[in-house]
Coordinates of C-alpha atoms and ligand atoms in Angstrom, one line a residue:
X1 CA -28.2 9.0 -0.7
X2 CA -27.1 6.5 2.0
X3 CA -23.7 5.7 3.1
X4 CA -21.4 3.6 0.6
X5 CA -19.3 1.7 3.0
X6 CA -16.6 0.8 0.6
X7 CA -16.2 4.4 -0.8
X8 CA -13.4 6.8 0.7
X9 CA -14.6 10.2 0.1
X10 CA -11.5 12.9 -0.5
X11 CA -11.8 16.7 0.5
X12 CA -9.2 19.0 -0.1
X13 CA -8.8 22.7 0.0
X14 CA -5.2 24.1 -1.3
X15 CA -3.5 23.5 -4.5
X16 CA -1.0 21.2 -2.6
X17 CA -4.0 19.2 -0.9
X18 CA -5.7 18.9 -4.5
X19 CA -2.2 17.3 -5.5
X20 CA -1.8 14.6 -2.8
X21 CA -5.7 14.0 -3.1
X22 CA -5.2 13.3 -6.9
X23 CA -2.4 10.8 -6.4
X24 CA -4.7 9.1 -3.7
X25 CA -7.5 9.0 -6.6
X26 CA -5.2 8.0 -9.1
X27 CA -3.9 5.2 -6.8
X28 CA -6.9 4.1 -5.8
X29 CA -9.6 4.9 -8.9
X30 CA -12.1 2.1 -7.9
X31 CA -12.0 3.4 -4.0
X32 CA -12.6 6.9 -4.1
X33 CA -14.8 9.8 -5.2
X34 CA -13.6 13.1 -4.9
X35 CA -15.5 15.9 -3.1
X36 CA -14.9 19.7 -4.5
X37 CA -16.5 22.9 -3.7
X38 CA -16.4 24.6 -0.5
X39 CA -15.0 22.6 1.9
X40 CA -17.7 22.4 4.9
X41 CA -20.2 21.2 2.3
X42 CA -17.7 18.6 1.0
X43 CA -16.9 17.5 4.2
X44 CA -20.4 17.1 5.1
X45 CA -21.5 15.3 1.9
X46 CA -18.7 12.7 2.0
X47 CA -19.6 12.4 5.8
X48 CA -23.1 11.1 4.9
X49 CA -22.4 9.0 2.0
X50 CA -18.9 7.5 2.5
X51 CA -17.5 4.9 4.9
X52 CA -14.2 6.5 5.1
X53 CA -12.8 10.1 4.5
X54 CA -9.4 11.7 4.0
X55 CA -9.1 15.3 4.3
X56 CA -6.3 17.3 2.9
X57 CA -6.8 19.8 5.3
X58 CA -5.5 20.7 9.0
X59 CA -6.7 18.5 11.9
X60 CA -8.1 21.4 13.6
X61 CA -10.4 22.4 10.5
X62 CA -11.7 19.1 10.3
X63 CA -12.5 18.6 14.3
X64 CA -14.4 21.6 13.7
X65 CA -16.2 20.3 10.7
X66 CA -17.1 16.8 11.7
X67 CA -17.8 17.5 15.5
X68 CA -21.4 18.0 14.9
X69 CA -21.7 15.3 12.5
X70 CA -20.5 12.5 15.0
X71 CA -22.8 10.1 16.5
X72 CA -21.7 6.7 17.3
X73 CA -18.3 5.2 16.8
X74 CA -19.7 2.0 15.8
X75 CA -21.2 3.5 12.6
X76 CA -19.5 6.7 12.0
X77 CA -17.2 6.8 9.4
X78 CA -13.5 7.0 9.8
X79 CA -11.6 10.1 9.1
X80 CA -8.0 10.7 8.1
X81 CA -6.1 13.8 7.9
X82 CA -3.2 14.7 5.7
X83 CA -1.2 18.0 6.3
X84 CA -0.2 20.2 3.8
X85 CA 3.1 19.1 3.2
X86 CA 1.7 15.3 2.9
X87 CA 4.1 14.4 6.0
X88 CA 1.6 12.8 7.8
X89 CA -1.9 10.8 7.8
X90 CA -3.6 11.4 11.1
X91 CA -5.9 8.6 12.0
X92 CA -8.7 11.3 13.9
X93 CA -11.6 9.4 14.3
X94 CA -13.0 6.2 13.9
X95 CA -10.0 4.6 14.4
X96 CA -11.4 0.7 15.1
X97 CA -15.0 0.7 14.0
X98 CA -14.3 3.3 11.3
X99 CA -11.2 1.8 10.0
X100 CA -9.3 5.4 10.2
X101 CA -6.3 3.7 11.9
X102 CA -6.1 1.1 8.7
X103 CA -6.7 3.9 6.4
X104 CA -4.1 6.1 8.0
X105 CA -1.4 3.3 7.2
X106 CA -2.5 2.6 3.5
X107 CA -2.8 6.4 2.5
X108 CA 0.8 6.8 4.3
X109 CA 2.0 4.1 2.2
X110 CA 0.6 5.8 -0.9
X111 CA 2.0 9.0 -0.4
X112 CA 5.0 8.3 1.2
X113 CA 4.0 10.0 4.8
X114 CA 4.1 8.7 8.2
X115 CA 1.1 7.2 9.8
X116 CA 0.0 8.9 13.1
X117 CA -2.6 6.7 15.2
X118 CA -3.4 7.2 18.7
X119 CA -5.7 5.0 20.1
X120 CA -4.1 3.3 22.9
X121 CA -4.5 -0.4 21.6
X122 CA -3.0 0.5 18.5
X123 CA 0.1 2.3 20.1
X124 CA 0.9 -1.0 21.8
X125 CA 0.2 -2.9 18.7
X126 CA -2.7 -5.0 20.4
X127 CA -6.1 -5.4 18.5
X128 CA -9.1 -3.4 20.2
X129 CA -12.4 -5.5 21.6
X130 CA -14.1 -4.0 18.6
X131 CA -12.1 -5.2 16.0
X132 CA -12.1 -8.5 16.5
X133 CA -14.6 -9.2 13.6
X134 CA -17.5 -10.5 16.1
X135 CA -20.4 -8.0 17.7
X136 CA -19.3 -6.6 20.6
X137 CA -21.5 -4.9 23.3
X138 CA -20.8 -3.0 26.4
X139 CA -18.1 -1.1 28.4
X140 CA -15.5 -1.6 25.1
X141 CA -13.2 1.4 26.2
X142 CA -13.3 0.3 30.3
X143 CA -12.2 -3.3 29.5
X144 CA -9.4 -2.4 27.2
X145 CA -8.0 0.1 29.1
X146 CA -8.1 -2.8 32.0
X147 CA -6.6 -5.0 29.9
X148 CA -3.7 -2.1 28.7
X149 CA -3.2 -1.4 32.7
X150 CA -3.0 -4.9 33.4
X151 CA -6.0 -4.9 35.9
X152 CA -7.5 -8.4 36.1
X153 CA -10.0 -9.1 33.5
X154 CA -12.0 -12.3 33.7
X155 CA -13.0 -14.3 30.5
X156 CA -16.4 -16.2 31.1
X157 CA -17.0 -18.4 27.9
X158 CA -20.4 -19.3 28.1
X159 CA -20.2 -20.6 24.5
X160 CA -17.2 -22.8 23.4
X161 CA -16.3 -20.8 20.4
X162 CA -12.7 -20.3 18.9
X163 CA -12.2 -16.7 19.2
X164 CA -10.0 -14.4 17.3
X165 CA -6.8 -13.6 19.0
X166 CA -7.7 -11.3 21.8
X167 CA -5.2 -8.7 23.3
X168 CA -2.9 -9.7 26.0
X169 CA -1.6 -7.3 28.5
X170 CA 1.8 -5.9 27.9
X171 CA 2.1 -5.3 32.0
X172 CA 1.3 -9.1 32.2
X173 CA 5.0 -10.3 32.9
X174 CA 4.9 -13.2 35.3
X175 CA 1.2 -14.8 35.8
X176 CA -1.4 -13.5 33.6
X177 CA -3.6 -11.1 35.2
X178 CA -6.4 -12.4 33.6
X179 CA -8.2 -15.7 34.7
X180 CA -11.1 -17.9 33.4
X181 CA -13.8 -17.7 35.6
X182 CA -16.8 -20.5 35.7
X183 CA -19.3 -20.1 33.1
X184 CA -22.6 -18.3 34.4
X185 CA -21.0 -17.3 37.8
X186 CA -21.0 -13.4 38.5
X187 CA -17.5 -12.4 38.7
X188 CA -16.2 -11.3 42.0
X189 CA -17.2 -7.5 42.6
X190 CA -15.2 -5.2 40.9
X191 CA -13.6 -7.0 38.1
X192 CA -13.6 -6.5 34.5
X193 CA -14.9 -9.2 32.4
X194 CA -15.1 -10.4 28.8
X195 CA -18.2 -12.7 28.2
X196 CA -18.7 -14.9 25.2
X197 CA -22.1 -15.8 25.1
X198 CA -25.3 -16.0 22.6
X199 CA -27.7 -15.1 25.4
X200 CA -29.6 -12.2 26.5
X201 CA -27.9 -10.3 29.2
X202 CA -30.3 -10.6 32.2
X203 CA -31.9 -7.8 33.8
X204 CA -31.5 -5.7 30.1
X205 CA -34.9 -6.9 28.6
X206 CA -34.9 -7.1 25.1
X207 CA -32.6 -3.7 25.0
X208 CA -30.1 -5.2 22.3
X209 CA -26.9 -3.5 22.6
X210 CA -27.5 -2.2 25.8
X211 CA -27.3 -5.2 27.8
X212 CA -23.9 -5.6 28.9
X213 CA -23.0 -3.8 32.2
X214 CA -20.2 -1.4 33.2
X215 CA -16.8 -3.1 33.4
X216 CA -18.0 -5.8 31.0
X217 CA -17.6 -6.8 27.4
X218 CA -20.0 -9.0 25.6
X219 CA -18.6 -10.7 22.5
X220 CA -21.5 -12.5 20.2
X221 CA -20.2 -15.7 18.6
X222 CA -22.2 -16.7 15.5
X223 CA -23.6 -19.8 17.2
X224 CA -27.3 -19.4 16.4
X225 CA -28.9 -20.8 13.3
X226 CA -32.2 -19.8 12.7
X227 CA -34.7 -22.3 10.3
X228 CA -37.5 -20.6 8.6
X229 CA -40.4 -21.5 6.5
X230 CA -43.1 -19.3 5.1
X231 CA -46.1 -19.7 2.7
X232 CA -45.7 -17.6 -0.8
X233 CA -46.3 -14.1 0.1
X234 CA -45.9 -14.0 3.9
X235 CA -44.7 -10.6 4.6
X236 CA -41.3 -9.5 5.9
X237 CA -43.0 -8.2 9.2
X238 CA -44.5 -11.6 10.1
X239 CA -41.1 -13.5 9.1
X240 CA -38.8 -11.2 11.0
X241 CA -40.9 -10.5 14.0
X242 CA -41.4 -14.2 14.3
X243 CA -38.0 -15.0 14.4
X244 CA -37.0 -11.7 16.8
X245 CA -39.9 -12.7 19.3
X246 CA -38.8 -16.6 19.3
X247 CA -35.1 -15.2 19.9
X248 CA -36.0 -12.8 22.4
X249 CA -38.4 -15.2 24.5
X250 CA -35.7 -17.8 24.4
X251 CA -33.5 -15.4 26.1
X252 CA -31.1 -15.3 22.7
X253 CA -29.3 -12.5 21.0
X254 CA -30.1 -11.4 17.6
X255 CA -26.1 -10.6 17.3
X256 CA -25.3 -14.2 17.6
X257 CA -27.5 -15.2 14.7
X258 CA -24.9 -16.7 11.8
X259 CA -27.4 -17.5 9.3
X260 CA -31.2 -18.0 8.1
X261 CA -31.9 -21.6 6.5
X262 CA -34.5 -22.8 4.4
X263 CA -35.7 -25.3 1.6
X264 CA -34.3 -24.4 -1.9
X265 CA -38.1 -23.6 -3.0
X266 CA -38.2 -20.4 -0.7
X267 CA -34.7 -18.9 -1.7
X268 CA -36.5 -16.0 -3.4
X269 CA -39.3 -16.0 -0.9
X270 CA -39.7 -12.0 -0.1
X271 CA -40.5 -12.0 3.4
X272 CA -37.7 -14.5 4.1
X273 CA -35.1 -12.9 1.9
X274 CA -35.9 -9.3 3.5
X275 CA -35.7 -11.0 7.0
X276 CA -32.1 -12.3 6.7
X277 CA -31.6 -8.7 5.4
X278 CA -32.5 -7.2 8.5
X279 CA -30.7 -9.5 10.6
X280 CA -27.9 -8.6 8.5
X281 CA -27.2 -12.7 7.9
X282 CA -26.9 -14.7 4.7
X283 CA -29.9 -17.0 3.7
X284 CA -28.6 -20.7 3.3
X285 CA -31.3 -22.9 1.4
X286 CA -31.3 -26.9 1.2
X287 CA -32.9 -29.2 -1.3
X288 CA -36.3 -30.7 0.2
X289 CA -34.7 -34.1 -0.1
X290 CA -31.9 -33.4 2.2
X291 CA -34.5 -31.8 4.7
X292 CA -36.5 -34.8 4.5
X293 CA -33.4 -36.6 6.1
X294 CA -33.4 -34.9 9.1
X295 CA -34.9 -36.3 12.2
X296 CA -37.3 -33.5 13.7
X297 CA -39.5 -33.4 16.7
X298 CA -42.4 -31.8 15.2
X299 CA -42.9 -33.0 11.2
X300 CA -46.0 -32.1 9.8
X301 CA -48.0 -32.6 6.4
X302 CA -48.5 -29.2 5.1
X303 CA -45.1 -28.6 4.1
X304 CA -44.4 -32.1 2.8
X305 CA -47.6 -31.4 0.2
X306 CA -46.3 -28.0 -0.4
X307 CA -42.1 -28.5 -1.0
X308 CA -41.7 -32.0 -0.3
X309 CA -39.9 -32.3 3.2
X310 CA -42.2 -32.9 6.4
X311 CA -40.2 -30.1 8.1
X312 CA -38.7 -26.7 7.0
X313 CA -37.6 -24.7 10.2
X314 CA -36.7 -27.3 12.0
X315 CA -35.2 -29.6 9.6
X316 CA -32.7 -26.5 8.1
X317 CA -31.8 -25.4 11.5
X318 CA -30.6 -28.8 12.4
X319 CA -29.2 -30.1 9.1
X320 CA -25.7 -29.1 10.1
X321 CA -26.0 -30.7 13.6
X322 CA -26.3 -28.7 16.9
X323 CA -29.1 -28.2 20.1
X324 CA -32.6 -27.3 19.2
X325 CA -32.8 -24.6 21.5
X326 CA -36.3 -23.2 20.1
X327 CA -38.3 -26.1 18.6
X328 CA -40.9 -25.0 15.8
X329 CA -43.1 -22.0 16.5
X330 CA -45.7 -20.3 14.5
X331 CA -46.3 -16.8 13.6
X332 CA -49.4 -15.2 15.4
X333 CA -51.7 -13.0 13.4
X334 CA -53.9 -10.8 15.2
X335 CA -57.1 -11.4 13.2
X336 CA -56.5 -15.2 14.5
X337 CA -56.1 -16.4 10.3
X338 CA -53.4 -19.0 9.6
X339 CA -49.9 -18.8 10.1
X340 CA -47.6 -17.7 7.0
X341 CA -44.4 -18.4 8.6
X342 CA -42.4 -21.0 11.1
X343 CA -39.2 -20.9 12.7
X344 CA -37.1 -23.0 15.0
X345 CA -33.4 -21.9 16.7
X346 CA -30.3 -24.3 16.8
X347 CA -27.2 -23.5 18.6
X348 CA -24.8 -25.4 16.0
X349 CA -21.6 -27.0 17.0
X350 CA -18.4 -24.8 16.8
X351 CA -15.8 -26.1 14.7
X352 CA -12.6 -26.3 16.6
X353 CA -9.3 -25.4 15.8
X354 CA -6.0 -27.2 16.5
X355 CA -2.7 -24.9 16.0
X356 CA 0.4 -26.8 16.2
X357 CA 2.9 -24.2 17.0
X358 CA 6.5 -24.2 17.0
X359 CA 8.2 -21.8 19.2
X360 CA 11.6 -22.0 17.9
X361 CA 14.9 -23.1 19.6
X362 CA 14.3 -20.5 22.6
X363 CA 14.9 -17.0 22.3
X364 CA 12.0 -14.8 22.3
X365 CA 12.6 -12.8 18.9
X366 CA 12.7 -16.0 17.1
X367 CA 9.2 -16.8 18.2
X368 CA 7.4 -15.8 14.7
X369 CA 4.5 -13.4 15.1
X370 CA 2.0 -16.0 13.7
X371 CA 3.2 -18.3 16.3
X372 CA 2.2 -15.5 18.7
X373 CA -1.2 -14.6 17.2
X374 CA -1.9 -18.3 17.5
X375 CA -1.0 -18.4 21.2
X376 CA -3.4 -15.3 21.7
X377 CA -6.1 -17.4 20.2
X378 CA -5.7 -20.4 22.1
X379 CA -8.2 -21.1 24.5
X380 CA -6.7 -24.4 25.8
X381 CA -3.1 -24.7 25.6
X382 CA -1.5 -28.3 25.5
X383 CA 2.6 -28.5 25.9
X384 CA 5.3 -29.5 28.3
X385 CA 5.3 -27.3 31.1
X386 CA 9.0 -26.0 30.0
X387 CA 7.7 -24.5 26.9
X388 CA 4.7 -23.3 28.7
X389 CA 7.0 -21.1 31.1
X390 CA 8.6 -19.9 28.0
X391 CA 5.5 -18.0 26.6
X392 CA 3.1 -17.6 29.5
X393 CA 2.9 -13.7 29.2
X394 CA 2.0 -14.4 25.4
X395 CA -1.3 -15.9 26.2
X396 CA -4.8 -14.3 25.9
X397 CA -7.3 -13.9 28.9
X398 CA -8.4 -16.9 30.2
X399 CA -6.5 -19.4 28.3
X400 CA -6.7 -23.0 30.4
X401 CA -3.4 -24.6 30.6
X402 CA -2.7 -28.3 30.2
X403 CA 0.8 -28.9 31.1
X404 CA 2.7 -32.1 31.3
X405 CA 5.9 -33.4 31.8
X406 CA 8.4 -35.3 29.7
X407 CA 6.9 -38.5 27.8
X408 CA 3.3 -38.8 27.6
X409 CA 3.5 -37.6 24.1
X410 CA 0.3 -39.4 22.6
X411 CA -1.9 -38.4 25.9
X412 CA -0.9 -34.9 25.1
X413 CA -1.8 -35.2 21.4
X414 CA -5.0 -37.0 22.3
X415 CA -6.0 -34.7 24.8
X416 CA -5.2 -31.5 22.5
X417 CA -7.5 -33.1 19.9
X418 CA -10.4 -33.8 22.1
X419 CA -10.5 -30.2 23.0
X420 CA -10.6 -29.0 19.6
X421 CA -13.4 -31.3 18.9
X422 CA -15.3 -29.8 21.8
X423 CA -15.2 -26.3 19.5
X424 CA -12.0 -24.9 21.6
X425 CA -9.4 -23.3 20.0
X426 CA -6.3 -25.4 20.9
X427 CA -2.7 -24.3 20.8
X428 CA -0.5 -27.7 20.8
X429 CA 3.3 -26.3 21.3
X430 CA 6.7 -27.6 21.0
X431 CA 10.0 -26.2 20.8
X432 CA 12.0 -25.6 17.4
X433 CA 9.3 -26.7 14.5
X434 CA 6.5 -28.5 16.3
X435 CA 6.6 -30.9 13.2
X436 CA 10.3 -31.9 13.8
X437 CA 10.3 -35.1 16.1
X438 CA 7.6 -33.3 18.1
X439 CA 3.9 -33.2 18.7
X440 CA 2.6 -32.6 15.1
X441 CA 2.5 -36.0 13.7
X442 CA 1.1 -37.8 16.7
X443 CA -1.9 -35.2 16.9
X444 CA -2.6 -35.2 13.3
X445 CA -2.6 -39.1 13.5
X446 CA -5.7 -38.4 15.8
X447 CA -7.5 -35.6 14.1
X448 CA -10.5 -36.3 12.2
X449 CA -11.7 -33.8 9.2
X450 CA -14.2 -32.1 11.6
X451 CA -11.6 -29.6 13.2
X452 CA -9.7 -27.4 11.8
X453 CA -5.9 -27.6 11.9
X454 CA -2.9 -25.2 11.6
X455 CA 0.3 -25.5 11.6
X456 CA 2.8 -22.6 12.3
X457 CA 6.4 -23.2 11.0
X458 CA 9.4 -22.7 13.7
X459 CA 12.9 -22.4 13.4
X460 CA 14.2 -26.0 14.0
X461 CA 17.3 -26.8 15.8
X462 CA 19.4 -27.8 12.7
X463 CA 18.6 -24.2 11.5
X464 CA 19.1 -22.1 15.0
X465 CA 22.6 -24.1 15.1
X466 CA 23.4 -23.9 11.4
X467 CA 23.5 -19.8 11.7
X468 CA 25.6 -20.0 14.7
X469 CA 28.1 -22.1 13.4
X470 CA 28.0 -20.4 9.9
X471 CA 26.8 -22.2 6.9
X472 CA 27.3 -25.8 7.5
X473 CA 23.8 -26.6 5.6
X474 CA 24.8 -24.9 2.2
X475 CA 24.5 -28.0 0.3
X476 CA 22.3 -31.2 0.8
X477 CA 21.7 -32.0 4.4
X478 CA 19.6 -34.5 6.5
X479 CA 18.4 -34.7 10.2
X480 CA 18.9 -37.7 12.2
X481 CA 17.4 -38.5 15.5
X482 CA 19.8 -40.8 17.5
X483 CA 17.1 -41.6 20.1
X484 CA 16.2 -45.4 19.8
X485 CA 13.4 -45.3 22.3
X486 CA 10.6 -44.9 19.3
X487 CA 12.8 -46.0 16.4
X488 CA 14.7 -49.2 16.5
X489 CA 18.9 -48.8 16.3
X490 CA 18.9 -50.9 13.2
X491 CA 16.7 -48.2 11.3
X492 CA 18.9 -45.2 12.7
X493 CA 21.9 -47.5 11.7
X494 CA 20.9 -47.9 8.3
X495 CA 20.0 -44.0 8.0
X496 CA 23.4 -43.0 9.0
X497 CA 25.2 -45.2 6.9
X498 CA 22.8 -43.9 3.4
X499 CA 23.6 -40.3 4.6
X500 CA 27.8 -41.2 5.0
X501 CA 27.4 -42.8 1.5
X502 CA 25.8 -40.3 0.1
X503 CA 28.1 -37.5 1.4
X504 CA 25.0 -35.4 3.3
X505 CA 25.8 -33.1 5.8
X506 CA 24.1 -34.5 8.9
X507 CA 22.6 -33.1 11.9
X508 CA 21.8 -35.3 14.9
X509 CA 19.1 -34.5 17.3
X510 CA 18.8 -36.2 20.8
X511 CA 22.4 -37.1 20.5
X512 CA 23.1 -38.4 23.9
X513 CA 21.3 -38.6 27.0
X514 CA 22.5 -40.2 30.4
X515 CA 21.0 -43.6 29.6
X516 CA 21.9 -43.5 25.7
X517 CA 25.7 -42.8 25.6
X518 CA 27.1 -45.3 22.8
X519 CA 24.8 -44.4 19.8
X520 CA 26.7 -40.7 19.0
X521 CA 30.0 -42.8 18.8
X522 CA 28.6 -45.6 16.7
X523 CA 27.0 -42.7 14.3
X524 CA 30.2 -40.8 14.4
X525 CA 32.2 -44.0 13.7
X526 CA 30.2 -44.7 10.4
X527 CA 30.6 -41.2 8.8
X528 CA 34.4 -41.3 9.5
X529 CA 34.0 -44.6 7.7
X530 CA 33.4 -42.0 4.5
X531 CA 35.0 -38.8 5.6
X532 CA 38.2 -37.4 6.6
X533 CA 39.3 -37.3 10.3
X534 CA 39.6 -33.4 9.7
X535 CA 36.0 -33.0 8.8
X536 CA 34.2 -30.1 10.7
X537 CA 31.7 -30.9 13.3
X538 CA 29.7 -28.5 14.9
X539 CA 28.2 -28.6 18.5
X540 CA 25.5 -26.4 19.7
X541 CA 24.1 -26.3 23.4
X542 CA 20.9 -24.4 23.8
X543 CA 21.0 -22.7 20.5
X544 CA 19.5 -19.3 21.4
X545 CA 19.1 -19.6 25.0
X546 CA 20.5 -17.5 27.6
X547 CA 23.4 -20.7 28.2
X548 CA 24.0 -20.9 24.5
X549 CA 27.8 -22.4 23.6
X550 CA 29.2 -23.7 20.6
X551 CA 32.2 -25.1 19.3
X552 CA 33.7 -26.1 16.1
X553 CA 35.8 -29.2 16.0
X554 CA 36.7 -32.2 13.9
X555 CA 35.3 -35.7 13.7
X556 CA 38.6 -36.9 15.2
X557 CA 38.8 -34.7 17.7
X558 CA 34.9 -34.7 18.9
X559 CA 34.6 -35.9 22.7
X560 CA 31.1 -37.1 22.6
X561 CA 31.3 -37.1 26.5
X562 CA 31.0 -33.4 26.0
X563 CA 27.5 -33.7 24.2
X564 CA 24.0 -33.8 25.8
X565 CA 20.4 -33.8 25.3
X566 CA 20.4 -29.9 24.8
X567 CA 22.9 -30.4 21.9
X568 CA 22.7 -31.0 18.4
X569 CA 25.8 -32.1 16.2
X570 CA 26.3 -31.0 12.8
X571 CA 28.9 -32.9 10.9
X572 CA 30.2 -31.6 7.6
X573 CA 30.5 -33.5 4.7
X574 CA 33.7 -33.9 2.2
X575 CA 33.6 -30.6 0.8
X576 CA 32.8 -28.7 4.5
X577 CA 35.5 -26.5 5.4
X578 CA 36.3 -24.2 8.5
X579 CA 36.8 -20.5 6.9
X580 CA 37.7 -17.9 9.8
X581 CA 36.6 -19.9 12.4
X582 CA 32.9 -20.4 10.7
X583 CA 31.8 -23.9 9.4
X584 CA 30.9 -23.7 5.8
X585 CA 29.9 -26.2 3.2
X586 CA 30.0 -24.9 -0.4
X587 CA 26.9 -25.2 -2.5
X588 CA 29.1 -27.3 -4.9
X589 CA 28.0 -26.5 -8.1
X590 CA 31.2 -25.8 -9.8
X591 CA 32.7 -28.6 -8.1
X592 CA 30.3 -30.9 -10.0
X593 CA 29.9 -28.9 -13.2
X594 CA 33.9 -28.4 -13.8
X595 CA 35.0 -31.4 -16.2
X596 CA 37.7 -33.2 -14.7
Ligands
SAH1 N1 11.1 -30.1 17.8 C1 12.4 -29.7 18.3 C2 13.1 -30.9 18.5 C3 12.6 -31.6 19.4 S1 13.7 -33.2 19.5 C4 13.1 -28.9 17.1 O1 12.5 -28.8 15.8 O2 14.4 -28.1 17.1 C5 14.9 -32.8 21.0 C6 16.0 -32.4 20.6 O3 16.2 -31.3 19.8 C7 17.4 -32.1 21.5 O4 17.7 -33.2 22.1 C8 18.2 -31.3 21.0 O5 19.1 -32.3 20.1 C9 17.6 -30.6 19.9 N2 17.4 -29.4 20.2 C10 15.9 -28.8 20.3 N3 16.3 -27.1 20.9 C11 17.8 -27.0 20.8 C12 18.3 -26.1 21.1 N4 17.8 -24.6 21.4 N5 19.7 -26.0 20.9 C13 20.1 -27.1 20.5 N6 19.7 -28.1 20.4 C14 18.3 -28.4 20.5

């Protein structure tokens, strides 16, 4: 019986173990299979048949039983042990590749146990290089350890491809010890490397998986599309043999093949279907008319007659764009009879990713985990230098940093979009929320639909200040920027008036700078026309930063000269009160609903 990856085998010895086992089996009836009988036989059978195991046995017993069965950590099942009392779910082997770490956490959640995970990367909450979802070759343990130890690691991206979040070094306080080396160049002796390439590694001819040297990890991006054609009945050996020979001779890795592509009429052709299966990739098919519209270097009459397009292999490979690396080639048959298969290989363009990331008001613990993950993904970071400094230590190996000073917003937006269109994973950062008076809108105004755009919300200044002041935003509120650099003053004034008339709580952003000092007094005067002089006003400077300060005052008492560009000013509505030194705007239902 071959291994069924999705099945979790359960093995127990004692009555208590069996009880815990049954709870797990009841929680996951679809995913689990109980192995009974002598424990040794049960473990061996489960190990052979299942993707993962949970053994309700002592770790020592399980170590002795599985040790002779271990083969390769990329393919062995992950094994989790649960103790007799059901206190711990221990990830024993196959933490990453076997999925035991994740399983230990899941089992612990069901049984109310404590997950025990000892792999280094997880202990400090970093993903392992072998859990990124990309094929990986080489010295995974060595390079991961180097990252953990804060040793220099060079990222060499020979193919621009947005990568999942990479581990960063906890020891990397200050400048990142990881840098990007020029593509194609050998790193300086002794340093560790993460290489992103779809090329075979030289010197290791054809030996797939054994290519990467010591101190080097190779990540394989899914960058290659192989177009295939075959006449009816072409055997899998001929199709598969042609594809692998074409890749090998072009110096390309089969691990980077994303899909096989062909014409609809060949969707069920056994040799093609089986070749895709052997490569472990999906088979994508297109209508002949679509393929006929693709311009190819080697059209021919044979497929035109057979399936209605002058090219199958080249056209199917090129249909979604990209660079033709291997033009059409035919299979060779020992007996010299006509070829029954054709193929062509294309490097498809990477679909870039633009993440617009809000970093929050300043404090590290107000940067969201999602923002952190996006920063670790970024191959290119675009932002104001002051914000870049704030998060430099959160970046992953080799991120290119494009800092700039104040102003130049449109240029920053354009740069970010251009980099994404080149296939990079770009993080465009801003303080607070990147969509609030910040980079999101200029960037998305430039962005085309050939890139993915991801927004990560951040804690905007009005919210950070509100939390410091109390509960000033408890009822309807607006934010108004007093900067008339982008907006004519008449427009700003009209909005302030409307807010005053509508009795909205107002937070002023960009309230006052050296060259702009009359706008805030003017705006406050408009609000004072509709609110009592004693209306509470909160002034918060550098919310959540080291030199945070705040004060509560009133419309009549606020001295605008004490306000600067690091500040937001929140003016209460007619119901806002100061209660125990805090600014509180009642939600107002009762006030509205009580008949007068
Ligand atoms: N995108 C930012 C706002 C950019 S506009 C956000 O969502 O917060 C810049 C203005 O925001 C500053 O002039 C100031 O008024 C306000 N601001 C930003 N961060 C602040 C902080 N930590 N404390 C107080 N005000 C802040």
